[in-house]
Structures are given as C-alpha cells and as structure tokens.
Tab-separated table of C-alpha atoms and ligand atoms in Angstrom:
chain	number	residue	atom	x	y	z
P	1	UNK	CA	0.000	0.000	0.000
P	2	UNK	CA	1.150	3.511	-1.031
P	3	UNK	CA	2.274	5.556	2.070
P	4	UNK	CA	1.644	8.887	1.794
P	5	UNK	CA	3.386	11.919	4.351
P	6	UNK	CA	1.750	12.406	7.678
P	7	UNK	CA	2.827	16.435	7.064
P	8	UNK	CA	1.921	18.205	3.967
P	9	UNK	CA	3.292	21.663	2.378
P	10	UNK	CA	0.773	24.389	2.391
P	11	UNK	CA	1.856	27.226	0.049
P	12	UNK	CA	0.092	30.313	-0.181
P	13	UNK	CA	2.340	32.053	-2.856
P	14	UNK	CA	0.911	32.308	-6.875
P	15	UNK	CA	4.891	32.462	-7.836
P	16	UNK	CA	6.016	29.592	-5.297
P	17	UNK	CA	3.412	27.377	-6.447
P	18	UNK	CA	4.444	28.174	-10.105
P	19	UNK	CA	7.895	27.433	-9.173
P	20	UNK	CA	7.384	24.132	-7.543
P	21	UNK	CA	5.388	22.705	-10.704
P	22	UNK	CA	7.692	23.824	-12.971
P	23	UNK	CA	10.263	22.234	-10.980
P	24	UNK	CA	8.197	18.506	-10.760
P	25	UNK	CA	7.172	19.027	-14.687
P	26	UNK	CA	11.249	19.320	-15.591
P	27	UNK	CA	11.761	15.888	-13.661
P	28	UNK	CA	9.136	14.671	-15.507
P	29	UNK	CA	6.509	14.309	-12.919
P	30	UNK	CA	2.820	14.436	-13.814
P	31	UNK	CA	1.037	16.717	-11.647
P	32	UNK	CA	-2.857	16.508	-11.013
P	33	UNK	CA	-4.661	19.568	-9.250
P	34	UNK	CA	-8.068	19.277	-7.484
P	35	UNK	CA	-9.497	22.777	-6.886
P	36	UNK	CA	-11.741	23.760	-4.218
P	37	UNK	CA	-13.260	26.105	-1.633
P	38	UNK	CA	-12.335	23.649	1.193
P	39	UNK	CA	-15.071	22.849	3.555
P	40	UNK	CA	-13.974	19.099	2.648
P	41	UNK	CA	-16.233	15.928	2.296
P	42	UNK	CA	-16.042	12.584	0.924
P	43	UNK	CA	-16.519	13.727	-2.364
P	44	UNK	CA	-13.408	15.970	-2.747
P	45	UNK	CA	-11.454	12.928	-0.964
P	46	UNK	CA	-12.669	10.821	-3.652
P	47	UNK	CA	-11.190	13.794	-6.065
P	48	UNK	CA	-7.964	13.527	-4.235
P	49	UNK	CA	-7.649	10.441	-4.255
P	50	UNK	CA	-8.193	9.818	-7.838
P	51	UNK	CA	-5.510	12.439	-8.427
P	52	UNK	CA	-2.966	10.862	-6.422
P	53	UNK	CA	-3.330	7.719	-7.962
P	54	UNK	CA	-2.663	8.854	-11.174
P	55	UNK	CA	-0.365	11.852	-10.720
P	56	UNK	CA	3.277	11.633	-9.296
P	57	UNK	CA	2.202	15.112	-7.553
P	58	UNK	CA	-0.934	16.195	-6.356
P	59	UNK	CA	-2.027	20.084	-5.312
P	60	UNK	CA	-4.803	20.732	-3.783
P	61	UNK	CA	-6.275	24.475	-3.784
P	62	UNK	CA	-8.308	25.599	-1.354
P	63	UNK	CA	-9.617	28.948	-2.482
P	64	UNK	CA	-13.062	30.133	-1.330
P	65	UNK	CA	-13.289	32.369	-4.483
P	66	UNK	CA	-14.944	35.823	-4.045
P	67	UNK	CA	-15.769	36.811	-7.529
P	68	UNK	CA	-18.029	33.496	-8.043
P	69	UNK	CA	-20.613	34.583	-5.253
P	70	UNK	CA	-23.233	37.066	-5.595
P	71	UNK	CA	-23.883	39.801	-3.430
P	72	UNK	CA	-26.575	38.187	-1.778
P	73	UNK	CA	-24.493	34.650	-1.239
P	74	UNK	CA	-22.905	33.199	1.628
P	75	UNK	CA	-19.390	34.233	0.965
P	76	UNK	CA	-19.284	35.583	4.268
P	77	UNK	CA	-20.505	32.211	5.930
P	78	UNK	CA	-19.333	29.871	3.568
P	79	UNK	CA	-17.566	27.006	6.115
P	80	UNK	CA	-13.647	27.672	6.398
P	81	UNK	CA	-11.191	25.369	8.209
P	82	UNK	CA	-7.558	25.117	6.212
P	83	UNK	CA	-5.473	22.885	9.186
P	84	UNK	CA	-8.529	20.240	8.752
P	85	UNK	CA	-8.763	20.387	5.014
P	86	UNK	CA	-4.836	19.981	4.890
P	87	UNK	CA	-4.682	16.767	7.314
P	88	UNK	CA	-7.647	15.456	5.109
P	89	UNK	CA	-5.683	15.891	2.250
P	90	UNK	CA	-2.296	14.579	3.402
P	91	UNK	CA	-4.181	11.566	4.462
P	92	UNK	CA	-6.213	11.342	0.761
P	93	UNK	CA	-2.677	11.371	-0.745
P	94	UNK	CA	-2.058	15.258	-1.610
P	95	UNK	CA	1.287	16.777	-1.639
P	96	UNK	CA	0.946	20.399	-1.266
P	97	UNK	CA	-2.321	22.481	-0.197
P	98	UNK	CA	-2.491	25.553	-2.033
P	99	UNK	CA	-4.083	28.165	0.043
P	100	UNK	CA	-3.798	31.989	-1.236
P	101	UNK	CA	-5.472	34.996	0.474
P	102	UNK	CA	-7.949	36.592	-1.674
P	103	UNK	CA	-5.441	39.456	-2.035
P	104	UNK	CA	-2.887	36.905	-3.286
P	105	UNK	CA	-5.114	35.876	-6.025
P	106	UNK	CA	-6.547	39.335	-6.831
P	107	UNK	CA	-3.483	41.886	-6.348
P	108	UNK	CA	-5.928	43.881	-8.460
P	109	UNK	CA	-9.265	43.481	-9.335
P	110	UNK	CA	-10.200	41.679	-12.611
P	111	UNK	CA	-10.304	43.413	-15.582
P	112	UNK	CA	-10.063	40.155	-17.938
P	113	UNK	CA	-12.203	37.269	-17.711
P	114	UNK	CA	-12.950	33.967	-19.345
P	115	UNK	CA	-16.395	33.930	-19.990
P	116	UNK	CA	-19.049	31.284	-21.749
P	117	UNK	CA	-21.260	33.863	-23.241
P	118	UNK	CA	-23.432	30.976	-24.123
P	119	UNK	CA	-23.731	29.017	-21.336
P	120	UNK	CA	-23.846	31.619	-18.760
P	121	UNK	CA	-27.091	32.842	-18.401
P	122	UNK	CA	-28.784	29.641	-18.662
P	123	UNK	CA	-29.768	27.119	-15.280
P	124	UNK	CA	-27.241	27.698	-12.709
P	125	UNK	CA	-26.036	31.035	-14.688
P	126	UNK	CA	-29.975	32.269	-14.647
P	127	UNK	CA	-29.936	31.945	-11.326
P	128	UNK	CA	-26.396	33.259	-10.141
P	129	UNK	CA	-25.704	36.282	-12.734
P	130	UNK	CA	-21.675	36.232	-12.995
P	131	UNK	CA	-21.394	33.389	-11.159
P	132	UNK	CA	-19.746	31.156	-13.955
P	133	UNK	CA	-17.675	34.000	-15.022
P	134	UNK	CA	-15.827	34.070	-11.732
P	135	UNK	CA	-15.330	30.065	-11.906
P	136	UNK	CA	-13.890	29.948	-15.566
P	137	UNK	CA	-11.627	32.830	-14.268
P	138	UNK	CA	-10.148	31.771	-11.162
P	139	UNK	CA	-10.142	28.166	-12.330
P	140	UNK	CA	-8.074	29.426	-15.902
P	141	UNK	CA	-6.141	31.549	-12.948
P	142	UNK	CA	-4.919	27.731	-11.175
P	143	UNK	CA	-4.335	25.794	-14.097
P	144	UNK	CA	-1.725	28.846	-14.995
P	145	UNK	CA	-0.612	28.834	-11.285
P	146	UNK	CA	-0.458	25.011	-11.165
P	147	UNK	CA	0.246	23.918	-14.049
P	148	UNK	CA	-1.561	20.437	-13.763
P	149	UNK	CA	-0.811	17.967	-16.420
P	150	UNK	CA	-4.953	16.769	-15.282
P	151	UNK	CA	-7.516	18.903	-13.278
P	152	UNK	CA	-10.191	17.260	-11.204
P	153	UNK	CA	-13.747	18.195	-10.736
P	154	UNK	CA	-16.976	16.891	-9.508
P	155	UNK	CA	-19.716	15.795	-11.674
P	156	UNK	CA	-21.967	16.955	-8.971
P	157	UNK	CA	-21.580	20.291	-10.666
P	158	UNK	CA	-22.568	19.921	-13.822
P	159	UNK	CA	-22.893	22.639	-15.863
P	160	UNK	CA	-20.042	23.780	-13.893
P	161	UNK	CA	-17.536	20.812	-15.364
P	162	UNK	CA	-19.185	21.789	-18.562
P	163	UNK	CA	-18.407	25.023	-19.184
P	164	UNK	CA	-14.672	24.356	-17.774
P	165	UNK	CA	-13.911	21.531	-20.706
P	166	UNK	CA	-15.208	23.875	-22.876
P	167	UNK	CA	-13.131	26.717	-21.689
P	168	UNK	CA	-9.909	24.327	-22.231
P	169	UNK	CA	-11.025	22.875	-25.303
P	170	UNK	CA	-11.436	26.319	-26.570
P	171	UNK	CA	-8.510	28.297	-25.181
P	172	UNK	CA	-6.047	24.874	-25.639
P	173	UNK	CA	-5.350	24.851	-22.051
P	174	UNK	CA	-2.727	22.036	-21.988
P	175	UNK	CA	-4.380	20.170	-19.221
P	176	UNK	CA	-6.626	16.649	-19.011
P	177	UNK	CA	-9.882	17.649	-17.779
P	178	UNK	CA	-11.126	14.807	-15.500
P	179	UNK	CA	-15.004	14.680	-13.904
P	180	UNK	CA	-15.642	12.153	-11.145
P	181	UNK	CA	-18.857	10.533	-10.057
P	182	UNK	CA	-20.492	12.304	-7.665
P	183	UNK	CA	-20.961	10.953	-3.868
P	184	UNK	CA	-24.166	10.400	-2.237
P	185	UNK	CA	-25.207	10.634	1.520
P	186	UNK	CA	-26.624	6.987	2.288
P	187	UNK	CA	-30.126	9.263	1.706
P	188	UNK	CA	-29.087	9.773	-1.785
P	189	UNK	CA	-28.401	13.558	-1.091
P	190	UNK	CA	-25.440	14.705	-3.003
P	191	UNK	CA	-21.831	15.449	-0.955
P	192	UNK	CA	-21.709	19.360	-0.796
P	193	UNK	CA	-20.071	21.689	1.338
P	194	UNK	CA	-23.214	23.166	1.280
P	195	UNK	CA	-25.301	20.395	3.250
P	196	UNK	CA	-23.523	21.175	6.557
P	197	UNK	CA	-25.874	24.783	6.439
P	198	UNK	CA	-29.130	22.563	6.691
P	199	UNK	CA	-30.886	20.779	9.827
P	200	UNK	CA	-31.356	17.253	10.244
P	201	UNK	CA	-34.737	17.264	9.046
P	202	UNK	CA	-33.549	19.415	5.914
P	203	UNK	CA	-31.209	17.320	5.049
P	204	UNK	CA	-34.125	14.097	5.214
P	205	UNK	CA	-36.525	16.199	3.295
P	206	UNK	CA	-33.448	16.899	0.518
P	207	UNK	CA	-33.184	13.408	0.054
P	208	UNK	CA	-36.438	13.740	-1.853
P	209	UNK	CA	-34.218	15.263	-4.764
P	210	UNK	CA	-32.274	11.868	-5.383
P	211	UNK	CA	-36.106	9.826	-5.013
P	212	UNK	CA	-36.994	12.040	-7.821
P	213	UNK	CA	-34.921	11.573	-9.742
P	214	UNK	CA	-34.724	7.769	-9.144
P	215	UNK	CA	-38.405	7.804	-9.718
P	216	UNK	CA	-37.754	9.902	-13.322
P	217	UNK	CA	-35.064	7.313	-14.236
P	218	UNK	CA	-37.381	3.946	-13.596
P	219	UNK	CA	-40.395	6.311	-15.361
P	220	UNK	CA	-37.466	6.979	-18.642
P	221	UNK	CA	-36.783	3.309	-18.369
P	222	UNK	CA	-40.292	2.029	-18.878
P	223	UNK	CA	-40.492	3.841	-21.872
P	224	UNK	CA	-42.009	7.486	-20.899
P	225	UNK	CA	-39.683	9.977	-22.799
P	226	UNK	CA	-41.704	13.090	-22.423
P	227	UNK	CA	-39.977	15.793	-20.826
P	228	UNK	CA	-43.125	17.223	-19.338
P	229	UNK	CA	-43.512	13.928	-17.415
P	230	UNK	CA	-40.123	13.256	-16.297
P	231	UNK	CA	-39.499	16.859	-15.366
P	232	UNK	CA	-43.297	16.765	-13.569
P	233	UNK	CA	-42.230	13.612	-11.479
P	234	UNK	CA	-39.008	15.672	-10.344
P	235	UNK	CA	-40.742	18.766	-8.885
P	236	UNK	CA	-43.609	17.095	-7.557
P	237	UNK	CA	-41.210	15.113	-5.233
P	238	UNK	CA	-38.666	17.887	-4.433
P	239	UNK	CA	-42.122	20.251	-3.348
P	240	UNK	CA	-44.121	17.713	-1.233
P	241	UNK	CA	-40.648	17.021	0.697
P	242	UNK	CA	-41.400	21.419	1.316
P	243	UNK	CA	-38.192	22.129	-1.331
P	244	UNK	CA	-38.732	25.186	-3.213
P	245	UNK	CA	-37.592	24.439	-7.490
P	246	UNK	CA	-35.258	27.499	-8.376
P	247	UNK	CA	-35.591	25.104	-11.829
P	248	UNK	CA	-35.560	21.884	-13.315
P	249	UNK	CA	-34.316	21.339	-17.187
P	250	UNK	CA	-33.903	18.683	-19.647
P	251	UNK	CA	-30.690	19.252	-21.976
P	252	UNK	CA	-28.064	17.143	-23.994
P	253	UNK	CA	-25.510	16.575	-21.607
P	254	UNK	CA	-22.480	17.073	-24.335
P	255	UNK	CA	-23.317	20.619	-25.169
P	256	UNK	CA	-26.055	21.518	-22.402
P	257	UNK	CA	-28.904	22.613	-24.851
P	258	UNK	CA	-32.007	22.558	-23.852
P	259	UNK	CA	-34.409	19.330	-24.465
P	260	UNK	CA	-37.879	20.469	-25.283
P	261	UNK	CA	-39.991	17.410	-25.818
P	262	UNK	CA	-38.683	13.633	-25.955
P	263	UNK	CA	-35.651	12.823	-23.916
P	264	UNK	CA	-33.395	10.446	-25.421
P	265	UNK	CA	-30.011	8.503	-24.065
P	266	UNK	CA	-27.843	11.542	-24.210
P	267	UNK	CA	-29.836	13.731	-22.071
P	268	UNK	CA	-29.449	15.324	-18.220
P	269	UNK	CA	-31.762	16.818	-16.020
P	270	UNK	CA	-30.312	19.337	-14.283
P	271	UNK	CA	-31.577	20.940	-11.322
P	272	UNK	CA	-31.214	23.652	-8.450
P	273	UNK	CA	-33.618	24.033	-5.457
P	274	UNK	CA	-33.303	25.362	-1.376
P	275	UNK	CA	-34.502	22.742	1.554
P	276	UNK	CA	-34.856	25.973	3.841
P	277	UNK	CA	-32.283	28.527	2.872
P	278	UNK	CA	-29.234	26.378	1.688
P	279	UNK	CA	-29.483	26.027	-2.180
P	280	UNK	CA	-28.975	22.593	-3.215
P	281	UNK	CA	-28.259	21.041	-7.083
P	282	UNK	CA	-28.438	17.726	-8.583
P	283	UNK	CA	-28.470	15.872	-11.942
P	284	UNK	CA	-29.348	12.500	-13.625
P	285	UNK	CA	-28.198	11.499	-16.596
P	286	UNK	CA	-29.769	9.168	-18.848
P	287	UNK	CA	-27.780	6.169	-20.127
S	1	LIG	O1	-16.444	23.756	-7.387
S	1	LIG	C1	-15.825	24.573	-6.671
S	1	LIG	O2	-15.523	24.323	-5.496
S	1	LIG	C2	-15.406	25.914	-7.267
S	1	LIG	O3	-16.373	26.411	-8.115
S	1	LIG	C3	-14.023	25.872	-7.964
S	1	LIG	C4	-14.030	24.963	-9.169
S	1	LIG	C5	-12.968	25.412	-6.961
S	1	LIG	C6	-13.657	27.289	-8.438
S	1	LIG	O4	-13.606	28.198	-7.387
C-alpha cells in the first residue's frame, strides 16, 4: 500500500506554487490539481484520491473564491477550516495544499475574464448572474498557477464541469480535464459543502431530490420519454418534501442545450432548489 506523508506543504504564494510545478514538470513528474473552496467531504477525498493515484504530484487548492458569489451569497458564511482540510488531504494522498489569500489571487481586481457567453445565463447562470464568469476565471487563474498535467472536478456540478472543458477545449489549455462521479449521503443527497448549512430534518426532506430523480429514471426506463412527465415527477417530489424548485431542465448533456420534448439517451436533467435557505443542485443522466 502507497504511504503517503503524515505532514503536507501548504503554500500560499501564486509564484512559489508556479515554481514548484515547474520544478516537478522538468523531472518529468505528472502533476494533477483538485481545486476547491475547502469545507472538505467525501466527495473531494474521492477527487484527491483519484488524483494521487494517477499523478506523481498532487495540489490541492483551497480557495473560497470571491468573484463566483453574488452579493446576496454566503461568501461571508461559507464554512472555512484550512489545518482540517490539509490533514484530510495529506491523508487522501495530496502533496501540497495551495491556500492563497484573496489578495494573493486578486493583487488587483479583474479586468479580464474567461467567460461562456453561451452558457452563462442559462440554469445555474440564470440563477447566479456572474457566477460562472468568476469560476472559468479563477479556475483558468490555477491551471496557470499550477500547471496540472490533469484537473479534477466533480460531476456533482454539472454545468459547472461543462463550461470548464469547454473553456480548455477552446482556449487549448494544456491540461486533461477529469469529472468524477459524484458521492451520495446513504439518503441519496449529493456530498456538498453546502449540506452542513441545513438541519437534520432538511437534510431528510433533501433526500427527496435523489427519489426524484430515481423515480424519473425507472419512469425513462419504462419507456415514458416526455420531458413534461419526467421533469413533472421531479418537482412534484422535491415540493411535497417542502423544497422550493429554483428550476428543473432537460438538456443534452455534451453541449447543455435545452431538451424540449422527448428525452433520449444523451440527455441530463439538471436541477437547483433550497430545503430551507441552503441552495442545493443535482443531476441525472440518462444512459
Ligand atoms: O467547485 C468549486 O468548489 C469551485 O467552483 C471551484 C471549481 C474550486 C472554483 O472556485
């Protein structure tokens, strides 16, 4: 069994981390980077994990990214705890924990960003105006940093893995996109940072998003393609658990356009509700 360091390097310099990878990529070491806002759970273990079993060098950045929230989002509250994060990472297999102040990352405000003006107004984007701007621009801002010969991200976030393959397809970032599975609660609720905002009895009633979309999958595999129905069976779950549906859409999951009437094998439902006040998403695809 692979032993990995009981201590790992936390760096909280752009230029140090720079260094260090260009160091490991001129001994010919593979580096994978998992980025994320910290706030740990199994899911980004699984991330790290997957990194350091195929990477001679794995960074982790923790970054809770300002420019991705809106001004009426829980930046402020959103869960921070670095010396945690790091052990969990050391023990997941990580190397180094990169971990920059906001001022680090944003000597100066923004005046250039990477932006999907397709993709960004639609679901998620609707809902969070800017939102996907700040991810494509902090997460184009690591992989220059980093310099990851593969980048890990959830498949919990959809759209948001999405639009990031898109951005390196289209800007020839030289870097392996790689999207893992997402991780359930025994409940079925998906692994977010975001669960730990929501009571015990929130986090039962969220569970009804997973049933839903169970019961939508069964429903698509007895033959019922309309996306009326499937969509239907969704919301009516998520809103007799007491969610409230910010939305629920049908698209092709390779290029996220919408699905208007008969779902077929290469669609996704995507969708983003609140169990009380914490705002939740999930997806399904169809196989
Ligand atoms: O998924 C997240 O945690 C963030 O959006 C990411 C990709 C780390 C960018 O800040």
């Amino acid at each position: 069994m692979r032993k990995y360091p009981k201590k790992i390097k936390i760096i909280r310099k752009a230029l140090e981390l720079q260094k260090f990878s260009k160091k490991m990529l001129g001994q010919g070491k593979s580096i994978g980077l998992v980025p994320t806002m910290g706030a740990l759970h199994k899911g980004h273990i699984h991330l790290v994990e997957t990194s350091a079993k195929n990477n001679d060098v794995t960074i982790v950045s923790i970054f809770i990214n300002p420019t991705q929230f809106g001004a009426n989002e829980d930046f402020a509250k959103y869960p921070r705890r670095l010396q945690a994060d790091a052990k969990l990472c050391a023990e997941a297999g990580a190397n180094i924990v990169f971990a920059p102040e906001p001022k680090e990352m944003y000597p100066q405000p923004l005046q250039t960003y990477v932006r999907n003006a397709e993709l960004e107004n639609v679901y998620c984007g609707k809902w969070r105006p800017g939102h996907f701007a700040g991810v494509l621009s902090v997460v184009a801002k690591l992989l220059n940093i980093a310099l990851p010969s593969r980048a890990y991200f959830g498949e919990k976030d959809f759209q948001q893995l999405h639009v990031i393959r898109k951005m390196v397809f289209d800007l020839n970032f030289p870097v392996k996109v790689i999207g893992v599975k997402t991780i359930r609660e025994k409940n079925g609720l998906a692994m977010s940072s975001r669960n730990e905002y929501m009571s015990l009895k929130e986090r039962e009633a969220a569970s009804s998003i997973y049933a839903g979309l169970m019961e939508a999958k069964k429903m698509y595999e007895r033959g019922i393609d309309s996306v009326v129905k499937l969509k239907g069976i969704v919301e009516k779950k998520i809103k007799q658990a007491g969610g409230k549906i910010q939305y629920v859409e049908i698209a092709n999951k390779n290029d996220l356009q919408p699905i208007k009437t008969k779902v077929s094998k290469n669609a996704v439902i995507l969708l983003a509700c609140h169990f009380g006040k914490t705002r939740l998403i999930d997806h399904l695809e169809f196989f």
